[in-house]
Tab-separated table of C-alpha atoms in Angstrom:
chain	number	residue	atom	x	y	z
A	1	GLN	CA	101.477	116.560	73.238
A	2	GLU	CA	105.008	117.430	74.274
A	3	LYS	CA	105.595	114.143	76.123
A	4	LEU	CA	105.403	112.367	72.775
A	5	GLY	CA	107.999	114.510	71.052
A	6	SER	CA	107.754	116.232	67.689
A	7	TYR	CA	106.058	115.090	64.506
A	8	TYR	CA	109.516	114.208	63.229
A	9	ASP	CA	109.832	111.808	66.187
A	10	LYS	CA	106.483	110.319	65.220
A	11	ILE	CA	107.615	109.928	61.607
A	12	LYS	CA	110.726	108.028	62.705
A	13	ARG	CA	108.527	105.666	64.723
A	14	LEU	CA	106.161	105.169	61.769
A	15	VAL	CA	109.045	104.274	59.470
A	16	LYS	CA	110.230	101.623	61.943
A	17	LEU	CA	106.741	100.239	62.535
A	18	THR	CA	105.883	99.970	58.838
A	19	LYS	CA	109.188	98.225	58.195
A	20	LYS	CA	108.353	95.597	60.827
A	21	LEU	CA	104.782	95.174	59.594
A	22	SER	CA	105.940	94.780	55.989
A	23	SER	CA	108.404	92.097	57.046
A	24	GLN	CA	105.786	90.197	59.068
A	25	LEU	CA	103.320	90.178	56.170
A	26	GLY	CA	105.864	89.202	53.518
A	27	ILE	CA	105.789	92.501	51.605
A	28	SER	CA	108.590	92.739	49.030
A	29	ASP	CA	111.553	95.010	49.795
A	30	ASN	CA	110.685	97.278	46.857
A	31	VAL	CA	107.113	97.853	48.013
A	32	GLY	CA	108.236	98.023	51.654
A	33	LYS	CA	110.537	100.931	50.823
A	34	LYS	CA	107.629	102.790	49.215
A	35	ILE	CA	105.554	102.302	52.385
A	36	GLN	CA	108.449	103.658	54.457
A	37	ARG	CA	108.818	106.615	52.074
A	38	ALA	CA	105.113	107.354	52.530
A	39	ALA	CA	105.544	107.076	56.317
A	40	TYR	CA	108.380	109.613	56.122
A	41	LEU	CA	106.243	112.101	54.166
A	42	CYS	CA	102.748	111.443	55.554
A	43	LYS	CA	102.697	114.341	58.044
A	44	ALA	CA	104.244	116.963	55.757
A	45	ASP	CA	100.846	118.397	54.785
A	46	LEU	CA	100.192	119.428	58.412
A	47	VAL	CA	102.323	122.544	57.958
A	48	THR	CA	100.347	123.738	54.916
A	49	ASN	CA	97.729	126.485	55.098
A	50	MET	CA	95.197	124.176	53.442
A	51	VAL	CA	95.322	121.550	56.204
A	52	ARG	CA	95.583	124.167	58.947
A	53	GLU	CA	92.352	125.657	57.620
A	54	PHE	CA	90.695	122.278	56.952
A	55	PRO	CA	92.199	119.641	59.303
A	56	GLU	CA	89.879	116.968	57.919
A	57	LEU	CA	91.903	117.085	54.686
A	58	GLN	CA	94.995	115.633	56.398
A	59	GLY	CA	96.335	112.818	54.248
A	60	MET	CA	94.133	113.660	51.270
A	61	MET	CA	96.110	116.840	50.610
A	62	GLY	CA	99.312	114.982	51.427
A	63	GLY	CA	98.579	112.633	48.532
A	64	VAL	CA	97.973	115.574	46.217
A	65	TYR	CA	101.207	117.292	47.280
A	66	ALA	CA	103.165	114.057	46.874
A	67	THR	CA	101.854	113.660	43.317
A	68	CYS	CA	102.696	117.290	42.485
A	69	SER	CA	106.187	116.765	43.907
A	70	GLY	CA	106.837	113.810	41.603
A	71	GLU	CA	106.607	111.038	44.192
A	72	ASP	CA	105.777	107.479	43.118
A	73	PRO	CA	101.981	107.079	42.563
A	74	LEU	CA	101.853	104.299	45.170
A	75	VAL	CA	103.576	106.529	47.740
A	76	ALA	CA	101.000	109.254	47.064
A	77	LYS	CA	98.136	106.756	47.377
A	78	ILE	CA	99.460	105.445	50.714
A	79	ILE	CA	99.723	108.988	52.105
A	80	GLU	CA	96.197	109.758	50.901
A	81	GLU	CA	94.810	106.686	52.694
A	82	HIS	CA	96.812	106.664	55.902
A	83	ARG	CA	94.204	108.464	58.065
A	84	LYS	CA	91.339	106.158	57.036
A	85	PRO	CA	88.897	105.316	58.469
A	86	ARG	CA	88.500	108.896	59.732
A	87	PHE	CA	85.100	108.501	61.375
A	88	ASN	CA	82.455	105.886	62.163
A	89	GLY	CA	81.183	104.482	58.868
A	90	ASP	CA	84.149	105.738	56.835
A	91	ASP	CA	85.772	103.264	54.421
A	92	PRO	CA	89.096	101.687	55.404
A	93	PRO	CA	92.106	102.087	53.051
A	94	GLN	CA	91.702	100.385	49.685
A	95	THR	CA	95.305	99.255	49.371
A	96	LEU	CA	97.243	96.865	51.579
A	97	GLU	CA	100.122	99.346	51.615
A	98	GLY	CA	97.875	102.177	52.804
A	99	SER	CA	96.411	99.829	55.399
A	100	LEU	CA	99.819	99.128	56.918
A	101	LEU	CA	100.664	102.811	57.325
A	102	ALA	CA	97.172	103.513	58.708
A	103	ILE	CA	97.598	100.750	61.308
A	104	ALA	CA	101.066	102.047	62.231
A	105	ASP	CA	99.811	105.630	62.545
A	106	LYS	CA	96.874	104.683	64.759
A	107	ILE	CA	98.783	102.244	66.975
A	108	ASP	CA	101.528	104.847	67.490
A	109	THR	CA	98.939	107.400	68.626
A	110	LEU	CA	97.301	104.864	70.954
A	111	THR	CA	100.548	103.599	72.431
A	112	GLY	CA	101.874	107.111	72.949
A	113	ALA	CA	98.667	108.214	74.660
A	114	PHE	CA	98.578	105.238	77.042
A	115	TRP	CA	102.326	105.489	77.671
A	116	ALA	CA	101.867	109.145	78.652
A	117	ASP	CA	98.798	108.212	80.744
A	118	PHE	CA	96.244	110.020	78.569
A	119	ILE	CA	93.605	107.300	78.800
A	120	PRO	CA	89.882	107.757	78.016
A	121	SER	CA	87.602	107.611	81.033
A	122	GLY	CA	83.841	107.356	80.891
A	123	SER	CA	82.543	109.447	78.012
A	124	GLU	CA	85.713	111.567	77.929
A	125	ASP	CA	87.888	110.821	74.898
A	126	PRO	CA	89.390	114.121	73.688
A	127	TRP	CA	91.959	112.436	71.450
A	128	GLY	CA	89.430	110.115	69.800
A	129	LEU	CA	91.330	107.035	70.947
A	130	ARG	CA	88.303	104.741	70.794
A	131	ARG	CA	87.902	105.669	67.157
A	132	GLU	CA	91.604	104.996	66.538
A	133	ALA	CA	91.448	101.539	68.128
A	134	GLN	CA	88.244	100.756	66.260
A	135	GLY	CA	89.978	101.835	63.063
A	136	VAL	CA	92.882	99.427	63.644
A	137	ILE	CA	90.468	96.518	64.096
A	138	GLU	CA	88.336	97.516	61.090
A	139	ILE	CA	91.395	97.695	58.837
A	140	ILE	CA	92.683	94.324	60.031
A	141	LEU	CA	89.267	92.745	59.403
A	142	SER	CA	88.752	94.407	56.016
A	143	LYS	CA	92.038	92.969	54.701
A	144	GLU	CA	91.840	89.755	56.787
A	145	LEU	CA	95.316	90.410	58.160
A	146	HIS	CA	96.523	87.954	60.775
A	147	ILE	CA	98.263	90.535	62.931
A	148	SER	CA	98.815	89.986	66.649
A	149	ILE	CA	97.484	92.970	68.594
A	150	VAL	CA	99.807	92.197	71.515
A	151	ARG	CA	102.857	92.012	69.254
A	152	LEU	CA	101.824	95.231	67.551
A	153	ILE	CA	101.548	96.995	70.909
A	154	ASP	CA	104.861	95.490	72.054
A	155	GLU	CA	106.707	96.791	69.012
A	156	SER	CA	105.123	100.215	69.257
A	157	MET	CA	105.690	100.469	73.022
A	158	SER	CA	109.379	99.580	72.618
A	159	LEU	CA	109.827	102.810	70.610
A	160	TYR	CA	108.648	104.844	73.607
A	161	GLY	CA	110.127	102.790	76.437
A	162	ASP	CA	108.541	99.701	77.917
A	163	ASN	CA	105.662	100.307	80.331
A	164	ALA	CA	103.983	97.076	81.448
A	165	ILE	CA	101.014	98.812	83.101
A	166	ALA	CA	100.291	100.986	80.045
A	167	LYS	CA	100.674	97.954	77.786
A	168	GLN	CA	98.104	95.901	79.717
A	169	LYS	CA	95.668	98.823	79.810
A	170	LEU	CA	95.963	99.194	76.026
A	171	ILE	CA	95.432	95.448	75.491
A	172	ASP	CA	92.291	95.662	77.646
A	173	PHE	CA	91.215	98.750	75.664
A	174	PHE	CA	91.416	96.755	72.419
A	175	LYS	CA	89.475	93.927	74.059
A	176	THR	CA	86.682	96.385	74.886
A	177	ARG	CA	86.628	97.659	71.298
A	178	MET	CA	86.466	94.081	69.978
A	179	ILE	CA	83.488	93.405	72.245
A	180	TYR	CA	81.816	96.547	70.879
A	181	LEU	CA	82.433	95.404	67.295
A	182	LEU	CA	80.993	91.930	67.961
A	183	LYS	CA	77.861	93.537	69.438
A	184	GLU	CA	77.583	95.649	66.282
A	185	LYS	CA	77.753	92.415	64.264
A	186	GLY	CA	74.730	91.078	66.144
A	187	ILE	CA	76.544	88.513	68.292
A	188	SER	CA	74.679	87.821	71.547
A	189	TYR	CA	76.263	88.752	74.879
A	190	ASP	CA	76.952	85.247	76.220
A	191	LYS	CA	78.526	84.154	72.945
A	192	ILE	CA	80.756	87.242	72.981
A	193	ASN	CA	81.906	86.304	76.501
A	194	ALA	CA	82.544	82.710	75.407
A	195	VAL	CA	84.689	83.805	72.468
A	196	ILE	CA	86.498	86.637	74.251
A	197	ARG	CA	87.524	84.330	77.114
A	198	MET	CA	89.721	82.453	74.638
A	199	GLY	CA	91.515	85.605	73.493
A	200	VAL	CA	91.160	88.462	71.015
A	201	ASP	CA	94.783	88.787	69.912
A	202	ASP	CA	93.885	87.893	66.319
A	203	PRO	CA	90.759	89.955	65.431
A	204	VAL	CA	90.105	88.016	62.203
A	205	ASN	CA	90.120	84.713	64.066
A	206	THR	CA	88.009	86.166	66.895
A	207	LEU	CA	85.285	87.311	64.498
A	208	LYS	CA	85.273	83.951	62.695
A	209	ARG	CA	84.849	82.097	65.981
A	210	ALA	CA	82.022	84.405	67.073
A	211	LYS	CA	80.131	84.002	63.786
A	212	ALA	CA	80.645	80.235	63.912
A	213	LEU	CA	79.306	80.029	67.479
A	214	GLN	CA	76.260	82.091	66.499
A	215	LYS	CA	75.557	79.597	63.705
A	216	ILE	CA	76.321	76.520	65.805
A	217	ALA	CA	73.830	77.666	68.447
A	218	LEU	CA	70.985	77.126	65.952
A	219	ARG	CA	71.541	73.350	65.996
A	220	GLU	CA	68.536	71.345	67.175
A	221	LYS	CA	70.464	69.500	69.894
A	222	PHE	CA	72.778	72.345	70.848
A	223	ARG	CA	71.590	72.472	74.470
A	224	GLU	CA	72.297	68.770	75.048
A	225	GLU	CA	75.698	69.164	73.391
A	226	VAL	CA	76.601	72.171	75.546
A	227	VAL	CA	75.657	70.300	78.714
A	228	ALA	CA	78.128	67.553	77.760
A	229	ILE	CA	80.855	70.047	76.838
A	230	VAL	CA	80.398	72.000	80.066
A	231	ARG	CA	80.642	68.818	82.163
A	232	LEU	CA	83.936	68.093	80.455
A	233	LEU	CA	85.372	71.604	80.713
A	234	ASN	CA	84.316	72.079	84.340
A	235	ILE	CA	86.166	69.019	85.580
A	236	LEU	CA	89.271	70.192	83.711
A	237	LYS	CA	88.963	73.598	85.385
A	238	GLN	CA	88.658	71.863	88.733
A	239	ALA	CA	91.783	69.805	88.051
A	240	ASN	CA	93.623	72.964	87.079
A	241	GLU	CA	92.535	74.724	90.279
A	242	TRP	CA	93.824	71.768	92.291
A	243	GLY	CA	97.183	71.994	90.509
A	244	ILE	CA	96.963	68.501	89.003
A	245	ASN	CA	99.726	67.911	86.432
A	246	ILE	CA	97.811	66.235	83.575
A	247	PRO	CA	99.871	64.134	81.093
A	248	SER	CA	100.087	65.430	77.524
A	249	GLN	CA	98.338	62.371	76.050
A	250	PRO	CA	96.159	59.508	77.297
A	251	LYS	CA	97.460	55.937	77.053
A	252	GLU	CA	95.118	53.321	75.617
A	253	ASP	CA	96.485	50.517	77.796
A	254	LYS	CA	95.420	52.441	80.919
A	255	LEU	CA	91.755	52.572	79.914
A	256	VAL	CA	89.755	50.017	81.899
A	257	GLU	CA	86.053	50.952	81.743
A	258	GLY	CA	83.981	50.303	78.617
A	259	GLU	CA	82.698	53.889	78.468
A	260	GLU	CA	86.169	55.433	78.546
A	261	LYS	CA	87.395	52.989	75.893
A	262	ASN	CA	84.414	53.911	73.721
A	263	LEU	CA	85.063	57.653	74.093
A	264	TYR	CA	88.753	57.159	73.314
A	265	GLN	CA	88.065	55.123	70.155
A	266	LYS	CA	85.500	57.606	68.836
A	267	TRP	CA	87.892	60.479	69.556
A	268	ARG	CA	90.768	58.780	67.715
A	269	LYS	CA	88.626	58.358	64.585
A	270	ILE	CA	87.757	62.065	64.296
A	271	LYS	CA	90.794	63.766	65.847
A	272	GLU	CA	92.766	64.376	62.636
A	273	SER	CA	89.781	65.673	60.654
A	274	ILE	CA	88.902	68.064	63.497
A	275	ASP	CA	92.443	69.413	63.631
A	276	ARG	CA	92.392	69.968	59.865
A	277	SER	CA	89.164	71.963	60.182
A	278	LEU	CA	90.591	74.030	63.036
A	279	ASP	CA	93.780	74.725	61.069
A	280	LYS	CA	91.591	76.086	58.249
A	281	ALA	CA	89.575	78.135	60.766
A	282	ASP	CA	86.451	76.223	59.702
A	283	TYR	CA	84.991	76.275	63.196
A	284	VAL	CA	81.498	75.175	62.206
A	285	GLN	CA	82.812	72.021	60.549
A	286	ALA	CA	85.136	71.330	63.492
A	287	TYR	CA	82.226	71.625	65.921
A	288	ASN	CA	79.956	69.447	63.788
A	289	ARG	CA	82.552	66.682	63.980
A	290	LEU	CA	83.172	67.185	67.697
A	291	SER	CA	79.449	67.055	68.440
A	292	VAL	CA	79.259	63.330	67.609
A	293	LEU	CA	80.982	62.760	70.968
A	294	LYS	CA	77.960	64.090	72.922
A	295	ASP	CA	76.482	60.732	73.966
A	296	SER	CA	79.875	59.185	74.618
A	297	ILE	CA	80.816	62.096	76.904
A	298	HIS	CA	77.567	61.773	78.862
A	299	ASN	CA	78.029	57.993	79.183
A	300	PHE	CA	81.611	58.525	80.313
A	301	PHE	CA	80.591	60.857	83.137
A	302	ASP	CA	77.621	58.702	84.141
A	303	LYS	CA	79.650	55.486	84.436
A	304	VAL	CA	83.293	56.469	85.028
A	305	LEU	CA	84.756	58.038	88.160
A	306	VAL	CA	87.227	60.562	86.760
A	307	MET	CA	88.786	61.503	90.092
A	308	SER	CA	89.624	57.905	90.951
A	309	GLU	CA	91.716	57.091	94.009
A	310	ASP	CA	94.044	55.295	91.585
A	311	VAL	CA	96.274	58.196	90.491
A	312	ASN	CA	97.244	56.589	87.181
A	313	LEU	CA	93.615	56.060	86.200
A	314	LYS	CA	92.705	59.607	87.242
A	315	LEU	CA	95.533	61.228	85.271
A	316	ASN	CA	94.845	59.133	82.176
A	317	ARG	CA	91.142	60.024	82.220
A	318	LEU	CA	91.933	63.699	82.649
A	319	ALA	CA	94.425	63.485	79.762
A	320	LEU	CA	91.687	62.092	77.491
A	321	LEU	CA	89.246	64.812	78.534
A	322	ARG	CA	91.842	67.549	78.063
A	323	GLU	CA	92.636	66.373	74.534
A	324	ILE	CA	88.976	66.683	73.605
A	325	GLY	CA	88.349	69.839	75.642
A	326	SER	CA	91.283	71.687	74.095
A	327	ARG	CA	89.588	71.429	70.693
A	328	PHE	CA	86.320	72.874	71.986
A	329	LEU	CA	88.287	75.717	73.602
A	330	LYS	CA	89.804	76.624	70.232
A	331	ILE	CA	86.291	77.740	69.327
A	332	ALA	CA	85.070	79.220	72.619
A	333	ASP	CA	84.732	78.707	76.362
A	334	PHE	CA	81.359	76.954	76.298
A	335	THR	CA	80.968	77.333	80.069
A	336	GLU	CA	80.092	80.988	79.415
A	337	LEU	CA	77.016	80.120	77.336
A	338	GLN	CA	73.474	80.467	78.604
A	339	VAL	CA	71.416	77.759	76.935
A	340	LYS	CA	67.714	77.157	77.455
């Protein structure tokens, strides 16, 4: 596609992208230079008769040619792997180094296509862009790489020229592919919505949250727990819609009702352990600890008027609820769940 320049232009972009990715993931300078060397050579096999005759051998033949030309074995391996996964069900790259070049290659193709307004519509996808986006996610998940999709798109888009509309469309495109992947993993529709609402920028984290929610939903008292969580989250949404400026933390000396004091004390006892679980991405354990608040939350709403006419009381109660609610939202938006 002439709007995207020559393959040499693409190579220059791949070298820059792999350099940034290597830096973000803490790859050593020595190994990083080998990845960049592979990026520089990875499209050379396209001009050979072998690949012209058999396009599916792109990358594989590049690895062979690199070996025959005396390149470093790792460079040859990276070139060999950089088109993986080639099709649905194909294995992702085995090496981390090959994975980085594969991600860079696919994200450059995607960004260039969206930047030039070649966007799949309906069943039409002549450039195989859905497969490319799926490949990026599969590679990230296979190596458990904590890579920000938005940052990746930003860095790739900057090499073409910033285009805010194209960027947002590509972010939404990745969101759609993540939804597809979660369906393939057997996650139910409402749980996918609940997880997706809290972001998909980190695919590894998104999948962990979805699997955790699927497991959590098997709890015997899950319905009662969700009812309590939804009561809490809904009033916070209402406060947000009204533009109420909620303080960052509740103050104990402003708690007057027994039920709000009880909820506050129970929350204080488990807060640190919950945050440790969330930091480790152990979402099941975090939820199990949060769930002990179920009865206290119900009692709070049954006995305490959150939207009190006393502004100080109202803001302090909302601050307490937001502290608790923010931890639930690190797992999912429970208001999206359909519980029976």
